[in-house]
Short mmCIF file of C-alpha atoms in Angstrom, two decimals:
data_model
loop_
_atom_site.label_atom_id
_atom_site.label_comp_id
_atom_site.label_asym_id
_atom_site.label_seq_id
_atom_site.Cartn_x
_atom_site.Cartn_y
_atom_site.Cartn_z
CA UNK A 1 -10.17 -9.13 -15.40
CA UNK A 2 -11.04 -11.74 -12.79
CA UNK A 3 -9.25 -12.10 -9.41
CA UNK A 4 -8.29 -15.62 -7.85
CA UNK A 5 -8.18 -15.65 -4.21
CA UNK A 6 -5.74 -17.38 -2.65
CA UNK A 7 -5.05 -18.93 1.09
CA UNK A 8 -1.64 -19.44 2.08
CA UNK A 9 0.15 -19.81 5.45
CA UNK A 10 2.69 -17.37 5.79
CA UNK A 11 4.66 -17.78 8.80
CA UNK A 12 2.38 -17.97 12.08
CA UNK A 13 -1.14 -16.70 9.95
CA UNK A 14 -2.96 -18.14 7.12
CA UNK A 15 -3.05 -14.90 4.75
CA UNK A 16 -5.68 -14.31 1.98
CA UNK A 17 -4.34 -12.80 -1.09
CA UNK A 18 -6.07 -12.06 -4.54
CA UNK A 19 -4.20 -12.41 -8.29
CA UNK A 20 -4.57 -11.17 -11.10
CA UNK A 21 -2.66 -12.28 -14.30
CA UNK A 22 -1.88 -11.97 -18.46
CA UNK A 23 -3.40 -14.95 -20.06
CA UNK A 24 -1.16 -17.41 -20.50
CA UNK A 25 0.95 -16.16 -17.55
CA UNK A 26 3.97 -14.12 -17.02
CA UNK A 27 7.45 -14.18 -15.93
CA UNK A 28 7.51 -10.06 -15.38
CA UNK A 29 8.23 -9.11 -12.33
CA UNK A 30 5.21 -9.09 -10.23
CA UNK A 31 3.43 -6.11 -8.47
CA UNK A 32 2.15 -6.45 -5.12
CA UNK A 33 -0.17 -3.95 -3.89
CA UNK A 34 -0.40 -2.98 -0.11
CA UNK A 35 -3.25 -1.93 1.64
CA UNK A 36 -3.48 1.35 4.62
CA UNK A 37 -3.82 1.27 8.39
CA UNK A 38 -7.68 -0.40 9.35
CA UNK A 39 -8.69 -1.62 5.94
CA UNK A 40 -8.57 -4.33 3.55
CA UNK A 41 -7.20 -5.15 0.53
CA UNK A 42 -10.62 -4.57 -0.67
CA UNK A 43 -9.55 -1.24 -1.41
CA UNK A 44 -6.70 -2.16 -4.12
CA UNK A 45 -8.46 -4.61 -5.68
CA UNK A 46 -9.83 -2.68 -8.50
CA UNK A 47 -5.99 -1.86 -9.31
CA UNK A 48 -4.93 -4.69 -9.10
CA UNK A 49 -7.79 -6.00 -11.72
CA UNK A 50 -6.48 -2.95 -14.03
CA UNK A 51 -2.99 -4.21 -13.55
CA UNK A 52 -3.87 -7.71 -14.19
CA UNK A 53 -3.85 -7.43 -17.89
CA UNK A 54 -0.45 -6.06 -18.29
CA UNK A 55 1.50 -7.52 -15.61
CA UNK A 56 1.28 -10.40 -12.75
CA UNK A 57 -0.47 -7.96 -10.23
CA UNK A 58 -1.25 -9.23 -6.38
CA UNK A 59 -2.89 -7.80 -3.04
CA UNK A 60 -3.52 -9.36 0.50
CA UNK A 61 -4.98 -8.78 3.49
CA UNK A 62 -2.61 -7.94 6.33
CA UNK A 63 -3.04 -10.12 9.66
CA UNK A 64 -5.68 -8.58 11.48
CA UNK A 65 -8.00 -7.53 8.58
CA UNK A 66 -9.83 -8.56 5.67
CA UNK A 67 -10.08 -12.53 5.59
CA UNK A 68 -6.22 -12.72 7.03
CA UNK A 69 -6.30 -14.31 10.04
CA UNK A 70 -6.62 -12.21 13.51
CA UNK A 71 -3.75 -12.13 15.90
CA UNK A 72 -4.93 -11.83 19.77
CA UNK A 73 -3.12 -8.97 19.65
CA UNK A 74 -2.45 -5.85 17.20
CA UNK A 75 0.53 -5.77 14.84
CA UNK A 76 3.22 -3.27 14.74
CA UNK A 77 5.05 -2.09 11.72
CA UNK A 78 7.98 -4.89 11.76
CA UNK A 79 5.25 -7.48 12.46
CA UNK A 80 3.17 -6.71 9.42
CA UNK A 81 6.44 -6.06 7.66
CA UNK A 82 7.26 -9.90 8.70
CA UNK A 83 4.04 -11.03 7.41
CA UNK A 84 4.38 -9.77 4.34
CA UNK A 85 7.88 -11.23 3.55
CA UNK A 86 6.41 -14.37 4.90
CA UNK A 87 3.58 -13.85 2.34
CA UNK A 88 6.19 -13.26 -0.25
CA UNK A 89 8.07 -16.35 0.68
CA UNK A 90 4.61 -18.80 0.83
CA UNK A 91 3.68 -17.48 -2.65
CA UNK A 92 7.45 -18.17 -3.84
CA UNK A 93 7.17 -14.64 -5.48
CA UNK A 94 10.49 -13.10 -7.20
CA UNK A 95 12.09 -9.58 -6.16
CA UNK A 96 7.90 -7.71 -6.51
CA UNK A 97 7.18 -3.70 -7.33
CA UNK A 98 5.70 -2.98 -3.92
CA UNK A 99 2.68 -0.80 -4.40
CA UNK A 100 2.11 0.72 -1.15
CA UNK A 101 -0.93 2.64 -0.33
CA UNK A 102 -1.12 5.06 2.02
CA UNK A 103 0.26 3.32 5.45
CA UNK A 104 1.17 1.00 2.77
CA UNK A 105 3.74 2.89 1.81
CA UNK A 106 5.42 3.07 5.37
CA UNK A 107 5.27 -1.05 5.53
CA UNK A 108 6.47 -0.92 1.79
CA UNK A 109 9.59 1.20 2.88
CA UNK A 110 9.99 -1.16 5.97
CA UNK A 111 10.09 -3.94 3.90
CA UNK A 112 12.47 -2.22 1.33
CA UNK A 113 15.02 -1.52 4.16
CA UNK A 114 15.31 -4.76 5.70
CA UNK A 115 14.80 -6.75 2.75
CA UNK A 116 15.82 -5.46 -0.27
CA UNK A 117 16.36 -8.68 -1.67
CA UNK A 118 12.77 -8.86 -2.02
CA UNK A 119 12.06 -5.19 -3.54
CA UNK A 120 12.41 -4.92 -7.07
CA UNK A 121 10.97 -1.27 -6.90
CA UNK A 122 8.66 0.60 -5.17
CA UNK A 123 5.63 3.01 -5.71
CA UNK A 124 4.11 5.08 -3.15
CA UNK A 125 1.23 6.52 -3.76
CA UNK A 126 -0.26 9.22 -0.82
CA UNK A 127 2.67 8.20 1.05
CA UNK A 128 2.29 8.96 4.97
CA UNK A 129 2.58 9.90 7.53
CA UNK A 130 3.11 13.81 6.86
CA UNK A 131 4.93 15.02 9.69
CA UNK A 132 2.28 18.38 10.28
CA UNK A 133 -0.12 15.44 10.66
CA UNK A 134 1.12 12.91 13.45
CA UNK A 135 -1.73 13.82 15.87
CA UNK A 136 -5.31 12.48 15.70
CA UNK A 137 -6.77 16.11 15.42
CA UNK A 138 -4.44 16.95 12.58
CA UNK A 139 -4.64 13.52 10.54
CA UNK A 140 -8.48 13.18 11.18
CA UNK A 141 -9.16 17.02 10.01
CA UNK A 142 -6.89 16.02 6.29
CA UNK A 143 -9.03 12.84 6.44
CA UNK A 144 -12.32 15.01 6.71
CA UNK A 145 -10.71 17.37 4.18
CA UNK A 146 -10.15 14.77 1.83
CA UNK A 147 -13.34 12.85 1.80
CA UNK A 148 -15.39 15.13 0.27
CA UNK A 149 -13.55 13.77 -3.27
CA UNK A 150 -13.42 10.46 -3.12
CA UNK A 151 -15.77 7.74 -4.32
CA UNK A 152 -18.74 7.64 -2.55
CA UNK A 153 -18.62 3.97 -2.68
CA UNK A 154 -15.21 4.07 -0.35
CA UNK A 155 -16.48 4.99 2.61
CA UNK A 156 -18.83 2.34 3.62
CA UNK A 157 -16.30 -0.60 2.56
CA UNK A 158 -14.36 1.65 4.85
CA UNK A 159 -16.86 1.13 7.49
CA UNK A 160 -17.15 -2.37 7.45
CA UNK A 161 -13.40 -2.85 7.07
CA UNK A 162 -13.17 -1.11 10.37
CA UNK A 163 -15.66 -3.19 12.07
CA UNK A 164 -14.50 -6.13 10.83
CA UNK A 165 -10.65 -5.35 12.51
CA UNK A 166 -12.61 -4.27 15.63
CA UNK A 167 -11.84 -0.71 17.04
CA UNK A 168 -9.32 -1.65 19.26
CA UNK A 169 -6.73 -2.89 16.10
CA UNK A 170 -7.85 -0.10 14.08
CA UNK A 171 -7.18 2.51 16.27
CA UNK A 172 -3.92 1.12 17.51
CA UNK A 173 -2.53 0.77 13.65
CA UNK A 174 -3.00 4.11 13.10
CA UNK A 175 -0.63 4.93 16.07
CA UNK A 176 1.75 2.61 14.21
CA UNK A 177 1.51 4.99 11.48
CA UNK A 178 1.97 7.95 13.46
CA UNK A 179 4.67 6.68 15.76
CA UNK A 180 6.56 5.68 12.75
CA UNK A 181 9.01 7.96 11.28
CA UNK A 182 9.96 7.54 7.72
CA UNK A 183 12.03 10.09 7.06
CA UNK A 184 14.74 7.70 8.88
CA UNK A 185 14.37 5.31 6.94
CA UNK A 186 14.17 7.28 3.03
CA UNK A 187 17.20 7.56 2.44
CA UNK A 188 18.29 3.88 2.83
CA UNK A 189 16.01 2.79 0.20
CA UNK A 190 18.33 1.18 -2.61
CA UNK A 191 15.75 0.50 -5.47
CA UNK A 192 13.99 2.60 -8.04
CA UNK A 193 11.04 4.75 -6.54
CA UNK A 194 8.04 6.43 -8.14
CA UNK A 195 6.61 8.69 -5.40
CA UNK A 196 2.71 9.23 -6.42
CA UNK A 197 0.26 11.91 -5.25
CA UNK A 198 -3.06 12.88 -6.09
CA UNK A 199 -3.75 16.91 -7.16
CA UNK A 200 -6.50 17.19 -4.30
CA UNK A 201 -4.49 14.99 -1.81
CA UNK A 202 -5.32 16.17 1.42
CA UNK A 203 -3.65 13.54 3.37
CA UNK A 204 -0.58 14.11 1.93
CA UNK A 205 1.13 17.58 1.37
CA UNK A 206 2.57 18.93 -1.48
CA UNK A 207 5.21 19.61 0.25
CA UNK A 208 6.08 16.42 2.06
CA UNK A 209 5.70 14.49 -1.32
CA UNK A 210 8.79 16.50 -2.44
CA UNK A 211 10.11 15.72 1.23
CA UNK A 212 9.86 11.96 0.31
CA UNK A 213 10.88 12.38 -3.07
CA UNK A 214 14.54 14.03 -2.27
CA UNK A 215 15.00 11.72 0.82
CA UNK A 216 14.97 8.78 -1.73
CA UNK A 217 18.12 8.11 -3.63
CA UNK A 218 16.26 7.07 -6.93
CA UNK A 219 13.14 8.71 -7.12
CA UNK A 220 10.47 10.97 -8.52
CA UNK A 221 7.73 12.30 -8.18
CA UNK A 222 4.40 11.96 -10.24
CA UNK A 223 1.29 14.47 -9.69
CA UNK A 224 -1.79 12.89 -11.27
CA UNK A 225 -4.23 15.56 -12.07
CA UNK A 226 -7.75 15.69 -10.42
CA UNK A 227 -7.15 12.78 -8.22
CA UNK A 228 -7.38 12.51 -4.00
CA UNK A 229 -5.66 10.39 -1.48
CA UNK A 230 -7.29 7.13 -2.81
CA UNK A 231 -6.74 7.06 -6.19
CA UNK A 232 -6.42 3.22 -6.50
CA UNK A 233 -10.10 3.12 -5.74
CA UNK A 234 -10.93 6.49 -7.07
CA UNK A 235 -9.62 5.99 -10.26
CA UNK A 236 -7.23 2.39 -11.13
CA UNK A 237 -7.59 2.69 -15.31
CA UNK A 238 -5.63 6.16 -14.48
CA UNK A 239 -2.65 4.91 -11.90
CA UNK A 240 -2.44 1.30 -13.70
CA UNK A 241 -0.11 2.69 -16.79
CA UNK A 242 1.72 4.76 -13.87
CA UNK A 243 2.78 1.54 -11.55
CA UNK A 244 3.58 -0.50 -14.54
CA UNK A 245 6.59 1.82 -15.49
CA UNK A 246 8.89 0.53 -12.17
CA UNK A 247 8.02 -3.02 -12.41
CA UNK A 248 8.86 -2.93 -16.13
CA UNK A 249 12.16 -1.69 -15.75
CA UNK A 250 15.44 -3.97 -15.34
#
């Protein structure tokens, strides 16, 4: 299905989001899909085009990336946190399934703790960052690790996403990332929570999937079969059925 972009000013940035939606429209509750540290929404967009034609799916680009405004300066956690809500707000969505990808998942969780009023549920798929992996040697050896099986067509959008942020934003989002500690913060999330990771994830351990998983009041965990870190690129026809399930539920 086809994707309307949208410009809105949320808070102190005009943000540029992308829709997808059921003919005729739909009062479901909508899913908003969040994009990881350096990129785009660029990334998502496939999913959200799978999602479009079951349920009122959305993305955006974050301040600092994509065709979101710039800040002078980098963003940290609460501030992209902020933006989002403020997105939220400008687009006068209801309580959304947050779809966070990736670092998306940590500014999903954010968001989830200090504004549940705004979380329906949440799905977090590759959620990071691993604790074994908060160093730029460890995280950029998974990253290598992991590359080898995803779409060959990822890596230059990657490219350009990065040069487009400039290195300087990039680099300091991903300490965001790693600075951040989730773990705090699990166990105060209130709403329904699919935890999803790919078989051949090598961003994200086994292991720390579970970690998220039991730190979560109301979750569980979903392996999808044959699938990496990126599976929203990799594969959206295959996760789309999977991130429906939350944001169909009361």
């Amino acid at each position: 299905m086809d994707l309307e972009r949208r410009i809105v000013k949320a808070g102190r940035w005009p943000m540029t989001g992308w829709r997808c939606v059921p003919r005729g429209g739909d009062r479901r509750t909508p899913v908003v899909c969040v994009h990881g540290a350096g990129v785009s929404s660029r990334e998502l967009r496939p999913l959200v085009a799978a999602l479009g034609a079951h349920v009122p799916a959305w993305t955006v680009d974050l301040p600092g990336f994509g065709r979101s405004a710039k800040p002078p300066r980098p963003l940290d956690l609460a501030g992209l946190g902020d933006a989002l809500i403020s997105w939220l707000e400008a687009e006068d969505l209801p309580p959304a399934c947050l779809v966070g990808c990736s670092f998306g998942c940590q500014l999903a969780v954010d968001v989830a703790v200090r504004h549940p009023e705004r979380v329906h549920s949440l799905v977090l798929v590759g959620p990071t960052v691993d604790p074994q992996a908060r160093s730029w040697p460890r995280m950029i050896g998974r990253w290598l690790r992991n590359s080898v099986r995803e779409s060959p067509r990822m890596a230059p959008l990657n490219v350009a996403d990065y040069w487009d942020a400039g290195m300087r934003r990039v680099v300091a989002t991903f300490e965001v990332a790693m600075r951040d500690r989730p773990e705090d913060k699990l166990p105060r999330v209130a709403v329904p929570t699919l935890v999803v990771r790919g078989e051949y994830d090598r961003m994200v351990s086994q292991a720390w999937a579970e970690q998220v998983t039991r730190l979560i009041p109301r979750a569980r965990l979903v392996i999808v079969p044959g699938m990496p870190h990126m599976i929203p690129f990799r594969d959206p026809q295959a996760l789309a059925p999977i991130v429906t399930e939350p944001a169909a539920s009361p």
